[in-house]
mmCIF file of C-alpha atoms in Angstrom:
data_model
loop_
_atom_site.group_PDB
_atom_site.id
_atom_site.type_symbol
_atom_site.label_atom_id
_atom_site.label_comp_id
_atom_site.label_asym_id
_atom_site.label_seq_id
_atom_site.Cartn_x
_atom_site.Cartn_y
_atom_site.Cartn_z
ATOM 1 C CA UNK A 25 14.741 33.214 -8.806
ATOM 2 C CA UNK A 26 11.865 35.899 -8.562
ATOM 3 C CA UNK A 27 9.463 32.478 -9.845
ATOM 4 C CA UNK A 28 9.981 29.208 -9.095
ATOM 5 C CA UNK A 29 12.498 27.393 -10.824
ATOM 6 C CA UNK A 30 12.242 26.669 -14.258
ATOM 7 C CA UNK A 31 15.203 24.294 -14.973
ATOM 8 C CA UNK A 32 18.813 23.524 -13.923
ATOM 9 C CA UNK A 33 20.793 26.220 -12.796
ATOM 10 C CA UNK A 34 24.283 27.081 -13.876
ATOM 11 C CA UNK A 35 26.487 28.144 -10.698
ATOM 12 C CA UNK A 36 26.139 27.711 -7.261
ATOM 13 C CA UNK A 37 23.072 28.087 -4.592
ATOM 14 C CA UNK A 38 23.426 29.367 -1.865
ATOM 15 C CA UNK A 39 22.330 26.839 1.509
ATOM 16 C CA UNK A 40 19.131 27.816 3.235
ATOM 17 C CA UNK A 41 19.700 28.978 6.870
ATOM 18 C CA UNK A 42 18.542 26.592 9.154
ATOM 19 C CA UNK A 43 17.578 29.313 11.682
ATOM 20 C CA UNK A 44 13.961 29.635 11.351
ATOM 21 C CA UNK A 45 14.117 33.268 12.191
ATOM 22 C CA UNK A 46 17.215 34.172 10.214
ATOM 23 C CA UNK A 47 15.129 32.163 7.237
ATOM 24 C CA UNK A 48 12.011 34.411 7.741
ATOM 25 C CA UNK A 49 13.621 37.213 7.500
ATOM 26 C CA UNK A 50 16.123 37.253 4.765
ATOM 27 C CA UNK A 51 13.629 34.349 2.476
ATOM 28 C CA UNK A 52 9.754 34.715 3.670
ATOM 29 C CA UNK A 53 8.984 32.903 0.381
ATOM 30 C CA UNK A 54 11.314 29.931 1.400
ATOM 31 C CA UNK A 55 10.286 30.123 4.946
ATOM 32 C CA UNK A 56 6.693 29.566 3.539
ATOM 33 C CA UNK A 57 8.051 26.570 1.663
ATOM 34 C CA UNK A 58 9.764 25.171 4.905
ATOM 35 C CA UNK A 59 6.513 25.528 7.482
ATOM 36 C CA UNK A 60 4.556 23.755 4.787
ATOM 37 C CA UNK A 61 7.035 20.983 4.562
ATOM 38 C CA UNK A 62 7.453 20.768 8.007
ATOM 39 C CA UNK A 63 3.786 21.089 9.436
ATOM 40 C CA UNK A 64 2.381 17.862 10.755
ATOM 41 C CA UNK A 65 -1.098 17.670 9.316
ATOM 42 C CA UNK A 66 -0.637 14.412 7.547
ATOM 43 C CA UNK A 67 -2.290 11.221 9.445
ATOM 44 C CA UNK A 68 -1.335 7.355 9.224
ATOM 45 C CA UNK A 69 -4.246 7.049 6.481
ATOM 46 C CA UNK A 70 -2.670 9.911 4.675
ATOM 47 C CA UNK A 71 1.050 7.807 4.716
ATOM 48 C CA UNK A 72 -0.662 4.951 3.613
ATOM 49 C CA UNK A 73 -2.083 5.921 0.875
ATOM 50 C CA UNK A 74 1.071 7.950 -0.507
ATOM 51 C CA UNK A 75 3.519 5.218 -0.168
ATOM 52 C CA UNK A 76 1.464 2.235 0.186
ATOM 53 C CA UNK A 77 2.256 1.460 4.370
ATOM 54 C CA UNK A 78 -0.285 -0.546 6.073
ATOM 55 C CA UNK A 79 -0.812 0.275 9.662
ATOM 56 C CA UNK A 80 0.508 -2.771 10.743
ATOM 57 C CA UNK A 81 4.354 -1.841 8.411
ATOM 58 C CA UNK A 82 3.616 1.523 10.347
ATOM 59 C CA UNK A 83 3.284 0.308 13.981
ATOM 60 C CA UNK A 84 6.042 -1.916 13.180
ATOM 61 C CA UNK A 85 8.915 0.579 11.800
ATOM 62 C CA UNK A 86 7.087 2.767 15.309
ATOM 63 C CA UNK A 87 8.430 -0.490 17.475
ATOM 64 C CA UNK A 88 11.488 -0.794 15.306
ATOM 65 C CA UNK A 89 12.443 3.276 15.927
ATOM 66 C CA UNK A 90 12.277 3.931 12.603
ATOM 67 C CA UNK A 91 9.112 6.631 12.942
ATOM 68 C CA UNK A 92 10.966 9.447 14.822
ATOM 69 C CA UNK A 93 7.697 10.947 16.597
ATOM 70 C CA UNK A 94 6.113 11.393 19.697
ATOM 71 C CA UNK A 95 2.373 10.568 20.448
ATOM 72 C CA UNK A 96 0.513 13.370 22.418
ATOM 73 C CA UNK A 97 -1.117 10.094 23.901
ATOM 74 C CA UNK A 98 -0.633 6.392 24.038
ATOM 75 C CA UNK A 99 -3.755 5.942 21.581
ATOM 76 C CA UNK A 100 -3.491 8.373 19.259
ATOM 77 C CA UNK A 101 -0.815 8.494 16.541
ATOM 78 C CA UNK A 102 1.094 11.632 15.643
ATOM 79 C CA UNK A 103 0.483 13.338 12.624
ATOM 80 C CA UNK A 104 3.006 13.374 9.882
ATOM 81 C CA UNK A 105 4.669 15.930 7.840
ATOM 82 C CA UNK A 106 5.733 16.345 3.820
ATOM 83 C CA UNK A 107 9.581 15.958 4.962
ATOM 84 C CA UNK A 108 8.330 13.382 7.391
ATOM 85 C CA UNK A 109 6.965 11.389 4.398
ATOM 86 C CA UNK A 110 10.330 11.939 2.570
ATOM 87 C CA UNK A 111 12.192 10.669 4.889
ATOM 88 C CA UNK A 112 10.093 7.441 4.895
ATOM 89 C CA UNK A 113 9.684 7.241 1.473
ATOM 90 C CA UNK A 114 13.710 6.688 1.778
ATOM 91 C CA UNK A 115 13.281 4.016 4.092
ATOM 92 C CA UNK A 116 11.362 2.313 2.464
ATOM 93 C CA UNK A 117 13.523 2.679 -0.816
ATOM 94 C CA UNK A 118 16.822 2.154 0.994
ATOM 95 C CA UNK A 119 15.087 -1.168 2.950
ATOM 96 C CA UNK A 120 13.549 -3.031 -0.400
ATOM 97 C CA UNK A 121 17.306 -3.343 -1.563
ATOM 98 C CA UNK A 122 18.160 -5.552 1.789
ATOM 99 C CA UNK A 123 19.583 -3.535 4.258
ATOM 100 C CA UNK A 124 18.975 -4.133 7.977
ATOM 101 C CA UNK A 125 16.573 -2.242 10.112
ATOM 102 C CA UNK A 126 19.514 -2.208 12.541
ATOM 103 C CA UNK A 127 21.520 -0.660 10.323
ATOM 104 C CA UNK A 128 18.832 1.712 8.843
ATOM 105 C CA UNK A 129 17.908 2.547 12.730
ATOM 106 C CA UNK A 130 21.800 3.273 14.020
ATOM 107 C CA UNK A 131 22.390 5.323 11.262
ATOM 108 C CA UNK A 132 20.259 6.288 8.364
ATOM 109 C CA UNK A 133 16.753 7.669 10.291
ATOM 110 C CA UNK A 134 18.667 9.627 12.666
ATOM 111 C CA UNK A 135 20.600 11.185 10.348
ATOM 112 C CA UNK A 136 17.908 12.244 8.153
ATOM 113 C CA UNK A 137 16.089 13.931 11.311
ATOM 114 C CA UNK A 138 18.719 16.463 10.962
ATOM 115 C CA UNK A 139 16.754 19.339 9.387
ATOM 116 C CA UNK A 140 19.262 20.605 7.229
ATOM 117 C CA UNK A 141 20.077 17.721 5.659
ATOM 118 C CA UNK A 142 16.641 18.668 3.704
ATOM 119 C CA UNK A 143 17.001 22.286 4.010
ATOM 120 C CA UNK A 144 20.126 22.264 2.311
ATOM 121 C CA UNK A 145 19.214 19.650 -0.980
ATOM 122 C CA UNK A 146 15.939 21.659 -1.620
ATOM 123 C CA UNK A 147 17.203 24.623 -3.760
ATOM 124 C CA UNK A 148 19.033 21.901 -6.175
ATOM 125 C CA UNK A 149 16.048 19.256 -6.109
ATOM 126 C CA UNK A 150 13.828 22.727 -6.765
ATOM 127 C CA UNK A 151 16.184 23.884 -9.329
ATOM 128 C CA UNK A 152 15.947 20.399 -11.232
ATOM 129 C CA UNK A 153 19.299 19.176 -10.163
ATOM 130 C CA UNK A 154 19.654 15.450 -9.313
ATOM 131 C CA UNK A 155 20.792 14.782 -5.905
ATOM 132 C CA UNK A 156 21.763 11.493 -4.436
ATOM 133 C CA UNK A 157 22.010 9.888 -0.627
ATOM 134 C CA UNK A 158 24.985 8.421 0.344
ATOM 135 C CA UNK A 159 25.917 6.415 3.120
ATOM 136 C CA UNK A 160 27.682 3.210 4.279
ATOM 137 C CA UNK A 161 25.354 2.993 7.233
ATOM 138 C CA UNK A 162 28.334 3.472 9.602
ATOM 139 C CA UNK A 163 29.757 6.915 9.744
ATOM 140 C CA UNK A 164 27.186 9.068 8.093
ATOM 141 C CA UNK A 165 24.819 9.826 5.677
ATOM 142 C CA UNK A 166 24.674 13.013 3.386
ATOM 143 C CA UNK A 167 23.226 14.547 0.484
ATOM 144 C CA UNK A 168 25.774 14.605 -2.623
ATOM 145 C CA UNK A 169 24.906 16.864 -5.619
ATOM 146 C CA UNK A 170 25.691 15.952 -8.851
ATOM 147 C CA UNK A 171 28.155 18.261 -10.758
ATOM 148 C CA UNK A 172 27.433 16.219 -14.293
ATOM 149 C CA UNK A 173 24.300 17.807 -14.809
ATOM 150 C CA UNK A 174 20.867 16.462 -13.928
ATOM 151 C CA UNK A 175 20.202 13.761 -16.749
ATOM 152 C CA UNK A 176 23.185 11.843 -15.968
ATOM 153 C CA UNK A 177 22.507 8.922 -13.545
ATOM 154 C CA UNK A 178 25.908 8.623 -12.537
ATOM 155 C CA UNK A 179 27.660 10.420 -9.857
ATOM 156 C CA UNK A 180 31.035 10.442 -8.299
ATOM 157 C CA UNK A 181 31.186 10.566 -4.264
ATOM 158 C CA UNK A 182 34.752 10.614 -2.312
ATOM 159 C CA UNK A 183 33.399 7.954 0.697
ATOM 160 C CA UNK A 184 36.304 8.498 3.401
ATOM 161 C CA UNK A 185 36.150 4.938 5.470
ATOM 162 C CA UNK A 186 37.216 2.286 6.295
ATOM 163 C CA UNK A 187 33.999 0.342 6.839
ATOM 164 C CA UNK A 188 32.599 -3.032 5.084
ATOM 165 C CA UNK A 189 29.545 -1.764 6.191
ATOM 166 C CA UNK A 190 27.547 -1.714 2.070
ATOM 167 C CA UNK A 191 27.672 1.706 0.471
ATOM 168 C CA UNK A 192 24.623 2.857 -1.290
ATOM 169 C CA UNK A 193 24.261 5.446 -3.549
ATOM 170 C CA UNK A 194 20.547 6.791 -4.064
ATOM 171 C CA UNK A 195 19.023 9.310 -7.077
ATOM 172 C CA UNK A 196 16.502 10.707 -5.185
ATOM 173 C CA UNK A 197 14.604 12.781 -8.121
ATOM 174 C CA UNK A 198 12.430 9.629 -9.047
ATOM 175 C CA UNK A 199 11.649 9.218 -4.614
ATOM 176 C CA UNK A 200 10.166 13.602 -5.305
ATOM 177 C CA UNK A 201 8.271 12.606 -8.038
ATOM 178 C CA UNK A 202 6.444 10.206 -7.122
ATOM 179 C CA UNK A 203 5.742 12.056 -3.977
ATOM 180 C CA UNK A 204 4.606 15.184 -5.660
ATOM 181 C CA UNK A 205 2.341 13.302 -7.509
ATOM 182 C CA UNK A 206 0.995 12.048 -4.701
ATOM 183 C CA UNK A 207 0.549 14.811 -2.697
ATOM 184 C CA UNK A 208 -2.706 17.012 -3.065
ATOM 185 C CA UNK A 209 -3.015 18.501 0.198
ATOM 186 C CA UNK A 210 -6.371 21.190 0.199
ATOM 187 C CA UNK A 211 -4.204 24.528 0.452
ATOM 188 C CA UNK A 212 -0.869 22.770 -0.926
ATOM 189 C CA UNK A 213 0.469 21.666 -4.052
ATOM 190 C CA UNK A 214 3.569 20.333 -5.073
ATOM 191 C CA UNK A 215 3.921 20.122 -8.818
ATOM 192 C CA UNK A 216 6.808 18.467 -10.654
ATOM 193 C CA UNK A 217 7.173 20.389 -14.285
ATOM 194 C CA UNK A 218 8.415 19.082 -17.400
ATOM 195 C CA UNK A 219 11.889 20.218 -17.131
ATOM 196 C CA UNK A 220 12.182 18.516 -13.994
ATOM 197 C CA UNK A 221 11.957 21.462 -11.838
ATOM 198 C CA UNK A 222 9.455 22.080 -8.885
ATOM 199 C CA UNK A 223 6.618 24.854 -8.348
ATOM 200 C CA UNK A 224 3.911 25.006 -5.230
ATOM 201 C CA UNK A 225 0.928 26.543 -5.062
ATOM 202 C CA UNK A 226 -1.015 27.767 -1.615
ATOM 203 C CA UNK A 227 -4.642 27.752 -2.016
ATOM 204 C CA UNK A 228 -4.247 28.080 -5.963
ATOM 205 C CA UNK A 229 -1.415 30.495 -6.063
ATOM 206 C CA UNK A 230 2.186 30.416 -7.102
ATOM 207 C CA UNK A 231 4.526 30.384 -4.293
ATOM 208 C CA UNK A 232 7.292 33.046 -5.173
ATOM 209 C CA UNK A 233 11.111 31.743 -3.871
ATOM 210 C CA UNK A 234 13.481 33.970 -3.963
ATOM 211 C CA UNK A 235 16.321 33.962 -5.693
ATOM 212 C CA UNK A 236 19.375 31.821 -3.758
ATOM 213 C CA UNK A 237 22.370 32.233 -6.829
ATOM 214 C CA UNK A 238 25.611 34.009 -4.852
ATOM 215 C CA UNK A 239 26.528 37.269 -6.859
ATOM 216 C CA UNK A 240 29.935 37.265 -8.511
ATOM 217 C CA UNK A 241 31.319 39.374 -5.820
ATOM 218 C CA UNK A 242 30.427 36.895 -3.467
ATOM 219 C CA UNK A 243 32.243 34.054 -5.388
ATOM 220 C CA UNK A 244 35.075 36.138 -5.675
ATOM 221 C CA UNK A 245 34.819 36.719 -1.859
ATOM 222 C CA UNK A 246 34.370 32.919 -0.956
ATOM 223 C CA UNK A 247 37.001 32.344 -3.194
ATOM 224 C CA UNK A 248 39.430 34.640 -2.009
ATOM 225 C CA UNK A 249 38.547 33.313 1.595
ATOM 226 C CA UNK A 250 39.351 29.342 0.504
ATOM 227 C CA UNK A 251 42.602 30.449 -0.623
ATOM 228 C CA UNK A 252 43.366 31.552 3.012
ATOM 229 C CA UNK A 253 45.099 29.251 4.540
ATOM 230 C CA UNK A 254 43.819 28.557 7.932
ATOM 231 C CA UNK A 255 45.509 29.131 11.336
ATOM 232 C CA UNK A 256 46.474 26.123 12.956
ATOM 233 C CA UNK A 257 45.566 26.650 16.861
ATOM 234 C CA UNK A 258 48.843 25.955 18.905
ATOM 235 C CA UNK A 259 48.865 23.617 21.859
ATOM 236 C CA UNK A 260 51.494 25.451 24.045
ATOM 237 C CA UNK A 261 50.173 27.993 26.369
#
């Protein structure tokens, strides 16, 4: 991937080191990608106007714990970032089909404040892949790929529980492109291409990812390593 993706990809990507210092190192153009995502320049007026939250929706999902920030003062709001506004724009999705702010609080926002959960779905989402949320708002909540490709809207999940708790399964492809067309930040641009692949721009120029596809000696490695079978630690002494 010496340019940004143009299209779905055919094998697997490689996860994006959540170490931000591993990250810089081994993918500067991907670390680039991340500190935009993650840098807090947004305001409240900004979220407002990208997915239509009044202030008063805003100070209520603050009171509600459902805005993970802190204030540097009682009076001023924190600013937000891209993947802060992602992770709302979920929220919201996730609460206009009914469910709960408890159950959205216990286990839906914190789980998305995990960085990785969005460190790990941006190569596919890049790539043009569909990826969908999962959760039953009890145990967890993850990021499932789809392996039928990225135009089917359909997508198998093995859900391992034993909770009543509902079980919603979310494309989030149409939650990115409505953000990225949204989104015209001064020195930052997200822009969604035909083939439903992403590109950025900073301050008018390209941003070049490199490329995350594992080589065919390192399938045959992980490969060889799954077929390992595992040591089972013994409890005598």
């Amino acid at each position: 991937m010496a340019e940004n993706a143009k299209g779905p990809y055919e094998g697997r990507l490689k996860a994006l080191p959540e170490d931000r210092k591993i990250l810089k190192q081994s993918y500067p153009g991907w670390a680039v990608l991340i500190a935009k995502l993650t840098d807090a320049k947004l305001r409240a007026k900004d979220v407002q106007e990208v997915l239509g939250l009044s202030y008063r929706q805003i100070h209520h999902w603050h009171v509600r714990k459902l805005l993970w920030y802190e204030r540097n003062s009682q009076t001023e709001w924190r600013r937000f970032s891209i993947a802060d506004i992602f992770c709302l724009a979920l929220v919201k999705k996730v609460a206009t089909l009914g469910i709960s702010f408890d159950k959205l609080q216990k286990s839906f926002v914190v789980s998305m404040g995990v960085p990785g959960l969005l460190w790990n779905m941006l190569p596919r989402i890049i790539a043009g892949r569909e990826a969908f949320l999962y959760t039953d708002f009890e145990d967890f909540c993850e990021i499932a790929i789809s392996k039928n490709g990225s135009e089917n809207k359909t997508v198998e999940v093995s859900i391992v529980s034993e909770s009543r708790e509902p079980i919603i399964i979310l494309p989030l492809k149409a939650v990115v492109n409505e953000l990225a067309s949204k989104l015209d930040l001064p020195d930052f641009r997200v822009l969604a291409n035909e083939d439903g692949s992403y590109s950025f721009q900073i301050n008018g120029v390209p941003l070049l990812l490199e490329d995350l596809h594992y080589t065919e000696k390192e399938m045959h490695e992980i490969e060889r390593m799954q077929k390992i079978p595992r040591r089972v630690a013994s409890k005598h002494k």
